[in-house]
Coordinates of C-alpha atoms and ligand atoms in Angstrom, one line a residue:
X115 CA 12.4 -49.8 9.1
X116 CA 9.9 -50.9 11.9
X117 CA 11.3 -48.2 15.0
X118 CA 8.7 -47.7 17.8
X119 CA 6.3 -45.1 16.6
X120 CA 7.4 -41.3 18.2
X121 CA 4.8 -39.1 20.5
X122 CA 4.2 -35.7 18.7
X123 CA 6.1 -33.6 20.9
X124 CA 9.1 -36.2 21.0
X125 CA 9.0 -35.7 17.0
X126 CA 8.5 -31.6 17.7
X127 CA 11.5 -31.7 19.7
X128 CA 13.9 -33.5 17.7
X129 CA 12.8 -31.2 14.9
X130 CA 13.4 -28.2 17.2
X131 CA 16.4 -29.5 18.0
X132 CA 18.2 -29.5 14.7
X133 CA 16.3 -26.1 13.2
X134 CA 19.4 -23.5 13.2
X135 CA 18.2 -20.0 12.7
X136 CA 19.1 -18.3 10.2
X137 CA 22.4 -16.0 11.1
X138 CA 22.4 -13.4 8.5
X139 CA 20.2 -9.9 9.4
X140 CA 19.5 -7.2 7.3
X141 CA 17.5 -3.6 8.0
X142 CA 14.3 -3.4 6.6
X143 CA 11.8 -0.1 6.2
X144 CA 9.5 -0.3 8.9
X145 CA 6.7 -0.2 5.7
X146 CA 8.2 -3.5 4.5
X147 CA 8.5 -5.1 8.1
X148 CA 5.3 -7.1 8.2
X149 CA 5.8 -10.9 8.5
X150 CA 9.5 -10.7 9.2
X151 CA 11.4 -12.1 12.2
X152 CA 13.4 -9.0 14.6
X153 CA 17.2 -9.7 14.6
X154 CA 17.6 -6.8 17.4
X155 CA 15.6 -5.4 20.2
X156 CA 13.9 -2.3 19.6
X157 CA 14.5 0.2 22.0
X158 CA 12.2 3.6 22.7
X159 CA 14.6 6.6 22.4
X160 CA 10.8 8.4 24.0
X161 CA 8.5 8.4 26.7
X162 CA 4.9 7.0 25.1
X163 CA 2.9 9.7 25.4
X164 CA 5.6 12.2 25.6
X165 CA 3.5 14.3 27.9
X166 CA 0.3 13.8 30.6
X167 CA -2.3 14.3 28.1
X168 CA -6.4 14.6 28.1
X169 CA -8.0 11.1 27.7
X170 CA -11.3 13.1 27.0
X171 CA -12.8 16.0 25.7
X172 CA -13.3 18.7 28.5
X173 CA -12.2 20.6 31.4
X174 CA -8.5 20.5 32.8
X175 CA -8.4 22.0 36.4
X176 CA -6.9 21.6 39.9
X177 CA -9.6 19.4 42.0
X178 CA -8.5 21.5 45.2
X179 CA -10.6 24.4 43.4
X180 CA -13.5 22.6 43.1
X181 CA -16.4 23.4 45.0
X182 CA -19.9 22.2 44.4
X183 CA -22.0 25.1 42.6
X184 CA -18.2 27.4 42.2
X185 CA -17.6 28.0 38.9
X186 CA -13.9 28.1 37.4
X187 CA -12.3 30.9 35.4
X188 CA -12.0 29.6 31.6
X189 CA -8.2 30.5 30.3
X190 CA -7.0 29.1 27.7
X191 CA -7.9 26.4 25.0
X192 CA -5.5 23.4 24.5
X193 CA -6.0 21.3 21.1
X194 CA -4.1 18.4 20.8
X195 CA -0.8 19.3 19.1
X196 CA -0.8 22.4 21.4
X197 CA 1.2 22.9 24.9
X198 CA -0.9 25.2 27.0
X199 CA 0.1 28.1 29.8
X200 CA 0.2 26.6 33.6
X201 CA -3.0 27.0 35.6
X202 CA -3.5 29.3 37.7
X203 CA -5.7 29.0 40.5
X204 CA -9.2 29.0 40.5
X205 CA -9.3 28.6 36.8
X206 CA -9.8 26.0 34.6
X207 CA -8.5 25.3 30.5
X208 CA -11.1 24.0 27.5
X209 CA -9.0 20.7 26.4
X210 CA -9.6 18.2 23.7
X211 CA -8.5 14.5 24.1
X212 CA -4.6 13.8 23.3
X213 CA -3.7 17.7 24.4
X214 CA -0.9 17.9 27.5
X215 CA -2.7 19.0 30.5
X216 CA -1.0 22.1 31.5
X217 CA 1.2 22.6 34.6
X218 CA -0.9 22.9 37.7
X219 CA -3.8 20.5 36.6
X220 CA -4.4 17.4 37.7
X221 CA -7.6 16.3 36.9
X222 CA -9.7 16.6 33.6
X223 CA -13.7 16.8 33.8
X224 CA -15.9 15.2 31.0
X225 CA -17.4 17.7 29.2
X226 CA -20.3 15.7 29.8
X227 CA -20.4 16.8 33.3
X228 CA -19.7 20.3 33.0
X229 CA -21.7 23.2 31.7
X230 CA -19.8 26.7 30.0
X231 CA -20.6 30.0 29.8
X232 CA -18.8 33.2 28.8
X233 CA -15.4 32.4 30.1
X234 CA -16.4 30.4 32.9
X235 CA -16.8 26.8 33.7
X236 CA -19.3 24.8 36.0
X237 CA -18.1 21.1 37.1
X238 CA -21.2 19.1 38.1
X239 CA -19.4 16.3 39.3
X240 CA -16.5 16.4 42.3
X241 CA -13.4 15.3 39.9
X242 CA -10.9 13.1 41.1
X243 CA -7.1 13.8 41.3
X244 CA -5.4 12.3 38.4
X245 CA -9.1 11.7 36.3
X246 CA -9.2 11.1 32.5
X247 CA -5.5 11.7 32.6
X248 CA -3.1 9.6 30.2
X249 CA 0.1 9.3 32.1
X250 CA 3.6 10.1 30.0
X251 CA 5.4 6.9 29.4
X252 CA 2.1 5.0 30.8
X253 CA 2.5 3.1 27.1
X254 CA 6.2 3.2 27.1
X255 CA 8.8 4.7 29.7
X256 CA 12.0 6.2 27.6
X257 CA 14.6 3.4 27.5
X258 CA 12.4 0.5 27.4
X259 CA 12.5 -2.2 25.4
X260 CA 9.3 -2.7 23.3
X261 CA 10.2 -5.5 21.1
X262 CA 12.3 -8.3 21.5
X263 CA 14.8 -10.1 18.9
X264 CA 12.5 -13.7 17.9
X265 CA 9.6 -11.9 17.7
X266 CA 7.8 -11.9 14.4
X267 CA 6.3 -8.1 13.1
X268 CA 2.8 -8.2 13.0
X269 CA 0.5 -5.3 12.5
X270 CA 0.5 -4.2 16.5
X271 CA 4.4 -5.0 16.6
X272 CA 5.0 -2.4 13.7
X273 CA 2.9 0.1 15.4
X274 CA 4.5 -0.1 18.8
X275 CA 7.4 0.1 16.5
X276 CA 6.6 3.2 14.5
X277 CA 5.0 4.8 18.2
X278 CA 8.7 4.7 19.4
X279 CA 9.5 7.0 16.1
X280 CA 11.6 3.8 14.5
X281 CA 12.1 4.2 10.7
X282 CA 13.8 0.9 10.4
X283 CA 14.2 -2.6 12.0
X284 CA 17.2 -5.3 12.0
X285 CA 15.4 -8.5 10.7
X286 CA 16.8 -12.4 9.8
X287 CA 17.4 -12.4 6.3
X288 CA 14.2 -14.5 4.6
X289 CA 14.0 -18.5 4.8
X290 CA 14.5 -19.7 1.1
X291 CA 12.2 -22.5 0.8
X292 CA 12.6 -24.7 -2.3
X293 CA 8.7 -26.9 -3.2
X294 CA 8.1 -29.5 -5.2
X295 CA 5.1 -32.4 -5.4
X296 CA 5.9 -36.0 -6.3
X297 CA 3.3 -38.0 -8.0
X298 CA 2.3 -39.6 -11.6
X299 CA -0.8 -38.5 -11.3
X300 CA -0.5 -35.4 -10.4
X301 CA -1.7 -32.8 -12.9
X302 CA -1.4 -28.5 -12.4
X303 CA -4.7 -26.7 -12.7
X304 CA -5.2 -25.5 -16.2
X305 CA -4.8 -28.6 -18.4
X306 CA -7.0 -31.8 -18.7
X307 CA -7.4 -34.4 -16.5
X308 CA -6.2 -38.1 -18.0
X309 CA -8.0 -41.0 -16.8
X310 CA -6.1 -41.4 -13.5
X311 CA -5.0 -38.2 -13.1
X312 CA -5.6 -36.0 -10.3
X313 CA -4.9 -31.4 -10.0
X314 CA -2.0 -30.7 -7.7
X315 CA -3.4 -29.3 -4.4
X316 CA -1.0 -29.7 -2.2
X317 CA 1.0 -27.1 -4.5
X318 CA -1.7 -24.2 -3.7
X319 CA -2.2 -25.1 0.1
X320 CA 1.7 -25.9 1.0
X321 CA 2.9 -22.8 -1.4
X322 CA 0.5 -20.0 0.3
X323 CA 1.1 -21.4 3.9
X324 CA 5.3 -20.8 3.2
X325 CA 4.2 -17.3 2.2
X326 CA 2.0 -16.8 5.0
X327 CA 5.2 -17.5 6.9
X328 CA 7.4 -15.0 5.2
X329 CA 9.3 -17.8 3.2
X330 CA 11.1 -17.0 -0.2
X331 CA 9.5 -19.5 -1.7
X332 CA 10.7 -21.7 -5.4
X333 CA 8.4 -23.7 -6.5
X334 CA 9.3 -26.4 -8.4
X335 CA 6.1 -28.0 -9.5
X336 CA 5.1 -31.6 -10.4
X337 CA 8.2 -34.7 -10.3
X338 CA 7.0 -37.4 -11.5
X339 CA 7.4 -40.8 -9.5
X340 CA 11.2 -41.7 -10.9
X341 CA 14.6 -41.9 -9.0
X342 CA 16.6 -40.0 -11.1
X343 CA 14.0 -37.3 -11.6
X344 CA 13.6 -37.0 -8.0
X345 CA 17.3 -36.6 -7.3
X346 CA 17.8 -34.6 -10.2
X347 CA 14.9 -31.8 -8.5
X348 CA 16.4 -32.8 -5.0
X349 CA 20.1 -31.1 -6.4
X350 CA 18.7 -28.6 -7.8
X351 CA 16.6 -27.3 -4.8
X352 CA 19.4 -27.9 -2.4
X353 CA 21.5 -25.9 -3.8
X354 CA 19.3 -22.9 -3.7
X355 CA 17.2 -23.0 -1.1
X356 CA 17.8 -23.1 3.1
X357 CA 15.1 -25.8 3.2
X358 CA 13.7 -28.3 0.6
X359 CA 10.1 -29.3 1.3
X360 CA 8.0 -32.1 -0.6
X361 CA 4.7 -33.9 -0.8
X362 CA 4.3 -37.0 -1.3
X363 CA 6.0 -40.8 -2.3
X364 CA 7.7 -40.6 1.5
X365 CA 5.3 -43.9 2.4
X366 CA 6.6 -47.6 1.9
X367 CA 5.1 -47.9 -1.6
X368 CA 7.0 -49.1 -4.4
X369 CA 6.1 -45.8 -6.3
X370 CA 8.0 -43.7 -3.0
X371 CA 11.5 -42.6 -4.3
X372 CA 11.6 -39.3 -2.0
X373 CA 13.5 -41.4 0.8
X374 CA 16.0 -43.2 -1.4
X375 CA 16.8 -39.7 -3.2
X376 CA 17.5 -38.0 -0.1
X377 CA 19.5 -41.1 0.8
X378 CA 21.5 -40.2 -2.3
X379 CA 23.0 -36.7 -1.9
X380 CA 23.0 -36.2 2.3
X381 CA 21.2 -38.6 5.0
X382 CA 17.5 -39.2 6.3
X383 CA 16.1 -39.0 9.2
X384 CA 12.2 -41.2 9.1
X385 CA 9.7 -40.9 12.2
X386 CA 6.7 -42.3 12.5
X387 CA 4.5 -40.6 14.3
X388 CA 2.0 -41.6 16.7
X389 CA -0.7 -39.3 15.1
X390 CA -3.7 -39.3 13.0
X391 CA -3.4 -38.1 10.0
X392 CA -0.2 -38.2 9.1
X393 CA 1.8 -40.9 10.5
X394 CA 5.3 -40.6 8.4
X395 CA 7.8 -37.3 9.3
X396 CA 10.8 -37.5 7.6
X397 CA 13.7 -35.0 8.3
X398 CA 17.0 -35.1 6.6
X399 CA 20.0 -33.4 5.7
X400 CA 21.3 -32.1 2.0
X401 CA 24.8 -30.6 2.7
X402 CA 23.8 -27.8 4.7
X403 CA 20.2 -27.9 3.0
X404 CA 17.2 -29.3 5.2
X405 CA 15.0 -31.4 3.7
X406 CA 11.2 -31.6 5.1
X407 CA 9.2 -34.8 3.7
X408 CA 5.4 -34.8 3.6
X409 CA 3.1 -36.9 3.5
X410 CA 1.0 -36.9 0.2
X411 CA -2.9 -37.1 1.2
X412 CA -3.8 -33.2 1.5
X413 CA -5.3 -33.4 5.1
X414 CA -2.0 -35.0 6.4
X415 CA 0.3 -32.4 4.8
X416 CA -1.9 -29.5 6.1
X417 CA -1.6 -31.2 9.5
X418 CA 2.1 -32.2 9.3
X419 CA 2.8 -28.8 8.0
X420 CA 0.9 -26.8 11.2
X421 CA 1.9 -29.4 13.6
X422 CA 6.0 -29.9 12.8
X423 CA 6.7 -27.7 9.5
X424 CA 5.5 -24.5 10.7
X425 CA 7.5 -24.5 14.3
X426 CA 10.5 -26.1 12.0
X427 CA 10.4 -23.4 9.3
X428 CA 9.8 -20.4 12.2
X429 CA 12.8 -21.4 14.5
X430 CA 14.6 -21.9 11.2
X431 CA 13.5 -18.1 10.0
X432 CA 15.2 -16.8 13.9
X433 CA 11.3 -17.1 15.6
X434 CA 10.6 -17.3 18.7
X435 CA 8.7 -20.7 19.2
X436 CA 6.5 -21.7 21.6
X437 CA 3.6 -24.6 21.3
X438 CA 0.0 -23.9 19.7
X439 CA -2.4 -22.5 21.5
X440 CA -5.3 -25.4 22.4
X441 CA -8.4 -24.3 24.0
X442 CA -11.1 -26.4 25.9
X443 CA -14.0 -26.1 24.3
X444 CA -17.0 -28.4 24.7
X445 CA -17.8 -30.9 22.8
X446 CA -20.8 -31.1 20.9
X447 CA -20.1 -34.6 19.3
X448 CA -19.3 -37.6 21.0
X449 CA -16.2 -40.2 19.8
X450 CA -16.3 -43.5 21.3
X451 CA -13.8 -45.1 19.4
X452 CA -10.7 -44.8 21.3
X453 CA -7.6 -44.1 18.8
X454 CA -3.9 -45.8 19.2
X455 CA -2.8 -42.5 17.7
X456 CA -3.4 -38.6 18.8
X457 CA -6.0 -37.7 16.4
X458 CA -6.5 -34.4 14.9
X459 CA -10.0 -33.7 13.9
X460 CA -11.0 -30.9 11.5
X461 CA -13.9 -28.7 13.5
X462 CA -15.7 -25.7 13.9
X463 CA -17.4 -23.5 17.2
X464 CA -20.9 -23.5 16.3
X465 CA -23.1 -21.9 19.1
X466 CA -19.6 -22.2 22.0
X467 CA -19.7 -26.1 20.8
X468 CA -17.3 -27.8 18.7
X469 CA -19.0 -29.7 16.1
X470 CA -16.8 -31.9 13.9
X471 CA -16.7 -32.3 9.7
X472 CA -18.5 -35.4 8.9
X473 CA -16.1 -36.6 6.4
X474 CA -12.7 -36.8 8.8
X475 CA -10.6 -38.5 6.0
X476 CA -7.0 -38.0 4.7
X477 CA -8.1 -37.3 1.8
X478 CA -10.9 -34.9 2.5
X479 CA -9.4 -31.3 2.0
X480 CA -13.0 -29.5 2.1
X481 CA -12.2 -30.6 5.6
X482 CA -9.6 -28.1 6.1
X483 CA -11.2 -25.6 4.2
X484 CA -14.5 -26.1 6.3
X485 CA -12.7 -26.3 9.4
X486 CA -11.8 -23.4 11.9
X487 CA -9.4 -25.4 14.4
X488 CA -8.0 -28.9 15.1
X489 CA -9.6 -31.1 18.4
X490 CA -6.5 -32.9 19.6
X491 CA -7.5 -36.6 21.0
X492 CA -5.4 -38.2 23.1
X493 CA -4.5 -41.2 22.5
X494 CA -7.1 -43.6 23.8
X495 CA -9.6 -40.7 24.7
X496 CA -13.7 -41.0 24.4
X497 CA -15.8 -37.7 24.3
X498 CA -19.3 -37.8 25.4
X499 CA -20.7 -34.4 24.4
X500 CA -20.6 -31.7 26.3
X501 CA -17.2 -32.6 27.7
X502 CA -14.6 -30.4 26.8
X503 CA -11.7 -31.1 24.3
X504 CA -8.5 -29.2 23.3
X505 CA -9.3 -27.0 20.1
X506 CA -6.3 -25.7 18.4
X507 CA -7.2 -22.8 16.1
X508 CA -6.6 -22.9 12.9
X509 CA -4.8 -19.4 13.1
X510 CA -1.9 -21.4 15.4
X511 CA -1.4 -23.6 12.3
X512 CA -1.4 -21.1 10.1
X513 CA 0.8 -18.0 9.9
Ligands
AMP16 P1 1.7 -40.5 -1.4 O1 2.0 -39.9 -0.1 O2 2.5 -40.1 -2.6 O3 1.5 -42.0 -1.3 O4 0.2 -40.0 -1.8 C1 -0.9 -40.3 -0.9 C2 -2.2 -39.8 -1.5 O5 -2.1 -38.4 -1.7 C3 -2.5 -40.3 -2.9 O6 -3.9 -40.5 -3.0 C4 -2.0 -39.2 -3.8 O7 -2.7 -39.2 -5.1 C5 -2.4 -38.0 -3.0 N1 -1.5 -36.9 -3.4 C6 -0.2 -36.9 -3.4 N2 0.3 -35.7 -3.7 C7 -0.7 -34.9 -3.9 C8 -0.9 -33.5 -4.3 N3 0.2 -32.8 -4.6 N4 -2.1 -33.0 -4.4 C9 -3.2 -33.8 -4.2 N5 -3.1 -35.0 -3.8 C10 -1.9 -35.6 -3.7
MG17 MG1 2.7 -40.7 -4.5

């Protein structure tokens, strides 16, 4: 199988291509919204605020009374949660920050600028038509559209949400995401290590980042490097889950079954990708199951996962999907060994520079752990330091 190697986004778009979101929706309490994908748009029944309201503590008044040294007739006191009586003129109302400024006002003095005494009110400072006023619907007009379907509910996004007085939200059902990690050596934390044998990481690191995605997650542990086991976990994932995902034995080894299983119950797609780490993608279909095949050296299924499994797995969950966020950012290395592949190199901002992990291999998971972001190198690219490079944070790879 010797096909020309595939450019990142060439790979990220036939991946895109064949992710089918999920069709079936189901209404979720806007306390148990967080991390799900909106099926529906939410639309604000209200005006946010409701009213004009006081942005400060103070003085509501009409700036056509004021007059330097004239002071204003105190006549009422508006606390937020309160509607106060229209102005009259020449007189002025004590108001507290989120109150409705009453009819006939149209200006609110800091209280810091005026002085009170015994029902009246001296402004210091000429106030300006329309100051420390919150205009109603400046947040939201009534009828507007706050959130769109695709759009995943983080903390902000319930809060607009909840602002709007929604109770409940119309969601994709959850991504059921079927795990398992192929290996003979591989051993789960807990038990003894065996000469040879090595603890399971990918499990905890691939595991947490489909939960950090808002997949159901089954995890199906350790399968040890054998055909028939492989197929036999392959079945058994494919029928419960939307999408099977595994580490490991997806090389050209003669311990690499993954492929051949997959071969067995539905059909395979293998990339190679031009990328550093991480060079074999492999996408297939089980009956109407997706299968995801990842490379087994930690770094390169951390990378694979951020870089292909993540915008897979979100388009898959009904997300809206649009292409990491990569930063310039300069360098404080330099890298004068020009790569045949994009190269992905685990860093950190230290002092508004990026400085690099000295151990960059495959194998290297404190790497990850270290690292705050990704430098993307081009293919063929130097750095001299102080030139800037793309830094992907790690955040875009993440959740
Ligand atoms: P493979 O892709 O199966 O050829 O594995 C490549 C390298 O990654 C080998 O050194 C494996 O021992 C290691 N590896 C595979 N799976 C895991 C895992 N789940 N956790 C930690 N290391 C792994
Ligand atoms: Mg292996």
């Amino acid at each position: 199988m010797h096909e020309p190697l595939l450019t990142l986004d060439q790979a990220v778009e036939r991946l895109l291509a064949a992710a089918e979101p999920v069709r079936a929706r189901e209404t979720v309490a806007l306390a148990d919204g967080l991390g799900r994908v909106l099926a529906a748009p939410v639309v604000s029944p209200v005006a946010v605020p409701p009213l004009d309201n006081a942005a400060m503590d103070g003085y509501a008044l009409r700036t056509s009374d004021w007059a330097a040294g004239r002071p204003l007739k105190l006549s009422q006191r508006i606390q937020a949660g309160q509607v106060g009586a229209a102005l009259q003129p020449g007189e002025a109302a004590r108001i507290f920050t989120g109150a409705p400024v009453p009819a006939g006002a149209d200006a609110v003095a800091m209280q810091e600028d005026c002085e009170a005494q015994e029902g009246w009110v001296l402004i210091k400072r000429p106030p300006q038509p329309g100051e420390h006023i919150r205009r109603a619907g400046e947040d939201i007009a009534a009828g507007q559209t706050v959130l769109t379907a695709g759009e995943r509910l983080t903390a902000a996004r319930l809060g607009v949400a909840a602002s709007t007085g929604a109770t409940a939200l119309t969601v994709h059902r959850r991504l059921r995401v079927a795990v398992f990690f192929t290996g003979d050596e591989l051993v789960p934390p807990g038990r003894p290590l065996a000469p040879g044998q090595i603890y399971n990481s990918n499990r905890a690191v691939l595991t947490a980042l489909l939960q950090g995605l808002g997949a159901e997650v089954e995890d199906l542990g350790e399968v040890p490097d054998d055909l028939e086991a492989t197929v036999a976990t392959l079945r058994a994932a494919s029928a419960r889950a939307d999408v099977v995902l595994t580490s490991g034995g997806v090389s050209v080894g003669e311990a690499d079954y993954v492929r051949a299983a997959v071969e067995r119950l539905g059909r395979i797609e293998f990339w190679r990708v031009a990328m550093k780490p991480g060079k074999p993608l492999t996408y297939g279909r089980l009956g109407a199951t997706d299968f995801l095949g990842l490379p087994g050296n930690p770094v390169s299924a951390f990378v694979v996962f951020g870089l292909f499994v993540r915008p897979f797995l979100l388009r898959r969950m009904g997300a809206a999907v649009r292409p990491p966020l990569r930063l310039p950012v300069p360098a404080g290395f330099a890298w004068d060994r020009p790569g045949n592949r994009r190269e992905f190199l685990r860093a950190r901002i230290e002092e508004g520079r990026a400085v690099l992990y000295p151990n960059q291999s495959s194998g290297v998971l404190t790497s990850v752990a270290w690292a705050e972001g990704l430098i993307d190198l081009d293919i063929g690219r130097t750095v001299a330091p102080g030139e800037l490079v793309p830094f992907i944070p790690m955040s875009e790879l993440l959740v």
